[in-house]
Amino acid sequence: MLKATNDTMIVTIDGPAGSGKSTAARGLAARLNVRFLDTGAMYRAVALKCLREDISLDDQVAVGRVARSAAIRFEGDQVRLDGEDVSTAIRTPEATKASSFVASNPAVRESMVELQRQAAKNIDIVTEGRDQGTVVFPNANVKFFVVADPEERARRRQLDLKRQGTDVALVELLQEIQARDARDEGREIAPLKPAEDAHIINTSNLTPDGVLDEMQRIIEVSLGNRGRK
Ligand code: DC
């Protein structure tokens, strides 16, 4: 897994919603001082555009067209859709639900995979999603698959929503998480699963820093000093 020092480094972090993968991916990118790519935000942006344009999520052709026409950009912590900052709008429960439907559309995935590969061209990157290690970057330098117990994931999601001012019952979130997992794992195209060479990290009993320490340790073992920027 060692690579030439003048190559770029790609670290993939995949896993289900609420596993702690986003926090880990952001934190790891900051520790390594490399770019972070939130690929879920891209599917969310396509979903938001469909909702706003009243496109039926069952209309595969129309949804695919929306994905191709959407200008999705990242600026610092902001996600921009056709020039507008949609960082908050893509996180509503409605957009969350819609995103998992658009993510099962092959035309949408084709467009997003292309954008993701472009985003990683010639730069070091930590990229986070469901298919980054399996489909988008099969030759990534280090791959992680982050998991956590469903109850713990529901609790974390509840806390996140509370911070945003919304109270949602735990049982409702647990059901939502399980339904979304089933859709993400059961879909024909790019289903959620660990790459064969992924390191599995269970975050249920780890602090966010503990997760990062473990990831950094694995990167250092895999890449030597290259992982210690
Ligand atoms: O990680 P997230 O919750 O923001 O992702 C939103 C949806 O997009 C989720 O249903 C899974 C899907 N997704 C995907 O299919 N592939 C990715 N690489 C990232 C997200």
Short mmCIF file of C-alpha atoms and ligand atoms in Angstrom, two decimals:
data_model
loop_
_atom_site.label_atom_id
_atom_site.label_comp_id
_atom_site.label_asym_id
_atom_site.label_seq_id
_atom_site.Cartn_x
_atom_site.Cartn_y
_atom_site.Cartn_z
CA MET A 1 0.00 0.00 0.00
CA LEU A 2 3.06 2.32 0.12
CA LYS A 3 3.07 4.93 -2.60
CA ALA A 4 5.56 7.22 -4.28
CA THR A 5 5.96 10.46 -2.35
CA ASN A 6 5.05 12.65 -5.34
CA ASP A 7 1.68 10.90 -5.74
CA THR A 8 -1.46 12.35 -4.29
CA MET A 9 -3.11 10.64 -1.34
CA ILE A 10 -6.72 9.49 -1.30
CA VAL A 11 -8.30 8.31 1.95
CA THR A 12 -11.87 7.00 1.68
CA ILE A 13 -14.30 6.86 4.57
CA ASP A 14 -17.55 5.00 3.94
CA GLY A 15 -20.26 3.82 6.25
CA PRO A 16 -23.92 4.24 7.18
CA ALA A 17 -25.61 7.45 8.35
CA GLY A 18 -24.86 8.42 11.93
CA SER A 19 -21.87 6.10 12.24
CA GLY A 20 -19.63 9.05 13.03
CA LYS A 21 -18.05 8.96 9.60
CA SER A 22 -18.69 12.64 8.78
CA THR A 23 -17.13 13.85 12.01
CA ALA A 24 -14.22 11.49 11.44
CA ALA A 25 -13.77 12.53 7.81
CA ARG A 26 -13.79 16.25 8.60
CA GLY A 27 -11.47 15.78 11.56
CA LEU A 28 -9.08 13.57 9.64
CA ALA A 29 -8.88 16.00 6.71
CA ALA A 30 -8.09 18.79 9.20
CA ARG A 31 -5.43 16.71 10.98
CA LEU A 32 -3.79 15.74 7.69
CA ASN A 33 -4.31 19.25 6.30
CA VAL A 34 -5.92 17.96 3.11
CA ARG A 35 -9.20 18.65 1.30
CA PHE A 36 -12.42 17.06 2.55
CA LEU A 37 -15.14 15.89 0.15
CA ASP A 38 -18.66 15.32 1.50
CA THR A 39 -20.23 13.21 -1.25
CA GLY A 40 -23.52 12.80 0.64
CA ALA A 41 -23.97 16.57 0.33
CA MET A 42 -23.84 16.16 -3.44
CA TYR A 43 -26.72 13.64 -3.46
CA ARG A 44 -28.58 15.90 -1.04
CA ALA A 45 -28.13 18.88 -3.37
CA VAL A 46 -29.56 16.92 -6.31
CA ALA A 47 -32.49 15.85 -4.11
CA LEU A 48 -33.11 19.44 -3.04
CA LYS A 49 -33.13 20.63 -6.62
CA CYS A 50 -35.67 17.91 -7.51
CA LEU A 51 -37.90 18.90 -4.59
CA ARG A 52 -37.71 22.57 -5.51
CA GLU A 53 -38.48 21.88 -9.15
CA ASP A 54 -41.29 19.51 -8.21
CA ILE A 55 -39.69 16.62 -10.09
CA SER A 56 -41.15 13.23 -9.20
CA LEU A 57 -38.38 11.19 -7.59
CA ASP A 58 -39.71 8.16 -9.49
CA ASP A 59 -39.05 9.86 -12.81
CA GLN A 60 -35.56 8.44 -13.36
CA VAL A 61 -34.92 10.34 -16.58
CA ALA A 62 -35.97 13.71 -15.17
CA VAL A 63 -33.99 13.18 -11.94
CA GLY A 64 -30.93 12.21 -14.00
CA ARG A 65 -31.31 15.41 -16.00
CA VAL A 66 -31.45 17.44 -12.79
CA ALA A 67 -28.21 15.81 -11.61
CA ARG A 68 -26.44 16.65 -14.86
CA SER A 69 -27.65 20.26 -14.81
CA ALA A 70 -26.91 20.95 -11.12
CA ALA A 71 -23.80 23.04 -10.47
CA ILE A 72 -22.57 21.66 -7.13
CA ARG A 73 -19.56 23.33 -5.56
CA PHE A 74 -17.89 23.37 -2.16
CA GLU A 75 -16.56 26.61 -0.77
CA GLY A 76 -14.98 26.17 2.63
CA ASP A 77 -17.75 24.67 4.76
CA GLN A 78 -20.45 25.75 2.34
CA VAL A 79 -22.25 23.62 -0.23
CA ARG A 80 -23.40 25.65 -3.22
CA LEU A 81 -26.13 24.60 -5.61
CA ASP A 82 -26.34 26.71 -8.76
CA GLY A 83 -24.52 29.45 -6.88
CA GLU A 84 -26.75 29.43 -3.78
CA ASP A 85 -25.52 28.37 -0.34
CA VAL A 86 -27.71 25.34 0.45
CA SER A 87 -25.67 24.00 3.40
CA THR A 88 -28.70 24.16 5.72
CA ALA A 89 -31.44 23.43 3.17
CA ILE A 90 -29.94 20.05 2.24
CA ARG A 91 -30.10 18.85 5.87
CA THR A 92 -33.88 18.99 6.36
CA PRO A 93 -35.63 15.64 7.01
CA GLU A 94 -37.38 16.02 3.63
CA ALA A 95 -34.11 16.47 1.72
CA THR A 96 -32.53 13.66 3.74
CA LYS A 97 -35.27 11.24 2.75
CA ALA A 98 -35.29 12.35 -0.89
CA SER A 99 -31.49 12.02 -1.12
CA SER A 100 -31.59 8.30 -0.52
CA PHE A 101 -34.09 7.92 -3.39
CA VAL A 102 -32.05 9.96 -5.86
CA ALA A 103 -28.91 8.07 -4.76
CA SER A 104 -30.37 4.86 -6.17
CA ASN A 105 -30.72 6.43 -9.62
CA PRO A 106 -27.91 5.16 -11.93
CA ALA A 107 -27.78 8.38 -13.98
CA VAL A 108 -27.41 10.45 -10.82
CA ARG A 109 -24.62 8.21 -9.56
CA GLU A 110 -22.82 8.42 -12.88
CA SER A 111 -22.82 12.23 -12.72
CA MET A 112 -21.77 12.34 -9.06
CA VAL A 113 -18.96 9.79 -9.48
CA GLU A 114 -17.57 11.86 -12.34
CA LEU A 115 -17.68 15.04 -10.21
CA GLN A 116 -16.04 13.24 -7.28
CA ARG A 117 -13.17 11.94 -9.40
CA GLN A 118 -12.64 15.43 -10.82
CA ALA A 119 -12.62 16.90 -7.31
CA ALA A 120 -9.84 14.50 -6.29
CA LYS A 121 -7.63 15.15 -9.31
CA ASN A 122 -4.08 16.09 -8.37
CA ILE A 123 -4.84 16.83 -4.72
CA ASP A 124 -4.65 14.97 -1.41
CA ILE A 125 -8.15 14.27 -0.19
CA VAL A 126 -10.26 12.60 2.47
CA THR A 127 -13.52 11.63 0.82
CA GLU A 128 -16.62 10.46 2.64
CA GLY A 129 -19.68 8.55 1.43
CA ARG A 130 -21.01 5.06 0.79
CA ASP A 131 -19.13 3.93 -2.32
CA GLN A 132 -15.87 5.85 -2.18
CA GLY A 133 -13.67 2.83 -1.47
CA THR A 134 -15.65 0.33 -3.55
CA VAL A 135 -16.61 2.22 -6.71
CA VAL A 136 -15.25 5.75 -6.96
CA PHE A 137 -11.67 5.28 -5.74
CA PRO A 138 -10.93 1.54 -5.79
CA ASN A 139 -7.19 2.38 -5.72
CA ALA A 140 -7.37 4.72 -2.72
CA ASN A 141 -4.32 4.62 -0.46
CA VAL A 142 -6.24 3.90 2.72
CA LYS A 143 -9.90 2.91 3.07
CA PHE A 144 -12.04 3.02 6.18
CA PHE A 145 -15.53 1.68 6.78
CA VAL A 146 -17.06 3.25 9.85
CA VAL A 147 -19.86 1.54 11.76
CA ALA A 148 -21.74 2.05 15.04
CA ASP A 149 -24.65 0.35 16.79
CA PRO A 150 -28.04 1.54 15.42
CA GLU A 151 -29.18 2.82 18.85
CA GLU A 152 -26.03 4.85 19.24
CA ARG A 153 -26.46 6.27 15.73
CA ALA A 154 -30.06 7.27 16.50
CA ARG A 155 -28.92 8.98 19.72
CA ARG A 156 -26.25 10.96 17.85
CA ARG A 157 -28.73 12.02 15.17
CA GLN A 158 -31.16 13.12 17.89
CA LEU A 159 -28.47 15.27 19.46
CA ASP A 160 -27.56 16.79 16.07
CA LEU A 161 -31.18 17.70 15.38
CA LYS A 162 -31.60 19.10 18.89
CA ARG A 163 -28.62 21.37 18.29
CA GLN A 164 -30.42 22.58 15.16
CA GLY A 165 -33.53 23.25 17.25
CA THR A 166 -35.63 20.19 16.34
CA ASP A 167 -36.83 17.58 18.84
CA VAL A 168 -37.46 14.15 17.31
CA ALA A 169 -38.31 10.93 19.18
CA LEU A 170 -35.51 8.35 19.35
CA VAL A 171 -37.72 5.53 18.09
CA GLU A 172 -38.65 7.56 15.02
CA LEU A 173 -34.99 8.22 14.22
CA LEU A 174 -34.10 4.56 14.74
CA GLN A 175 -36.79 3.53 12.26
CA GLU A 176 -35.63 6.16 9.78
CA ILE A 177 -32.02 5.03 10.07
CA GLN A 178 -32.95 1.40 9.59
CA ALA A 179 -35.13 2.21 6.55
CA ARG A 180 -32.37 4.30 5.01
CA ASP A 181 -29.75 1.59 5.68
CA ALA A 182 -32.00 -0.98 4.02
CA ARG A 183 -32.35 1.25 0.93
CA ASP A 184 -28.62 2.06 0.82
CA GLU A 185 -27.55 -1.57 1.36
CA GLY A 186 -30.24 -3.13 -0.81
CA ARG A 187 -29.94 -0.99 -3.91
CA GLU A 188 -28.54 -2.64 -7.03
CA ILE A 189 -26.08 0.08 -7.88
CA ALA A 190 -23.15 0.85 -5.57
CA PRO A 191 -24.75 -0.65 -2.44
CA LEU A 192 -23.38 0.35 0.94
CA LYS A 193 -20.73 -2.23 1.83
CA PRO A 194 -17.10 -2.21 2.93
CA ALA A 195 -14.39 -2.57 0.30
CA GLU A 196 -12.47 -5.82 0.75
CA ASP A 197 -9.38 -3.88 1.79
CA ALA A 198 -11.21 -1.42 4.08
CA HIS A 199 -10.30 -1.04 7.75
CA ILE A 200 -13.50 -1.38 9.79
CA ILE A 201 -13.78 1.11 12.65
CA ASN A 202 -16.59 0.73 15.18
CA THR A 203 -17.12 4.14 16.79
CA SER A 204 -19.81 3.10 19.34
CA ASN A 205 -17.41 3.20 22.27
CA LEU A 206 -14.85 5.66 20.96
CA THR A 207 -14.64 9.42 21.39
CA PRO A 208 -14.29 11.48 18.18
CA ASP A 209 -10.60 11.99 19.00
CA GLY A 210 -10.22 8.27 19.69
CA VAL A 211 -11.57 7.54 16.20
CA LEU A 212 -9.10 9.98 14.64
CA ASP A 213 -6.17 8.56 16.63
CA GLU A 214 -7.04 5.07 15.39
CA MET A 215 -7.36 6.25 11.78
CA GLN A 216 -4.11 8.15 11.92
CA ARG A 217 -2.34 5.15 13.39
CA ILE A 218 -3.58 2.97 10.52
CA ILE A 219 -2.59 5.59 7.93
CA GLU A 220 0.87 5.90 9.41
CA VAL A 221 1.32 2.13 9.33
CA SER A 222 0.07 2.02 5.72
CA LEU A 223 1.89 5.03 4.35
CA GLY A 224 4.73 5.70 6.74
CA ASN A 225 5.59 9.38 7.16
CA ARG A 226 3.32 10.28 4.23
CA GLY A 227 0.35 10.01 6.58
CA ARG A 228 1.95 12.37 9.09
CA LYS A 229 1.78 15.73 7.33
O1 DC B 1 -24.08 10.82 4.08
P1 DC B 1 -25.41 11.49 3.86
O2 DC B 1 -26.44 11.10 4.89
O3 DC B 1 -25.29 12.97 3.74
O4 DC B 1 -25.91 10.93 2.43
C1 DC B 1 -27.16 11.30 1.89
C2 DC B 1 -27.70 10.14 1.02
O5 DC B 1 -26.87 9.94 -0.12
C3 DC B 1 -27.78 8.80 1.76
O6 DC B 1 -29.06 8.22 1.57
C4 DC B 1 -26.77 7.93 1.10
C5 DC B 1 -26.49 8.57 -0.23
N1 DC B 1 -25.07 8.53 -0.58
C6 DC B 1 -24.69 7.58 -1.50
O7 DC B 1 -25.50 6.79 -1.95
N2 DC B 1 -23.39 7.55 -1.90
C7 DC B 1 -22.49 8.40 -1.40
N3 DC B 1 -21.23 8.34 -1.82
C8 DC B 1 -22.88 9.36 -0.43
C9 DC B 1 -24.19 9.39 -0.03
#
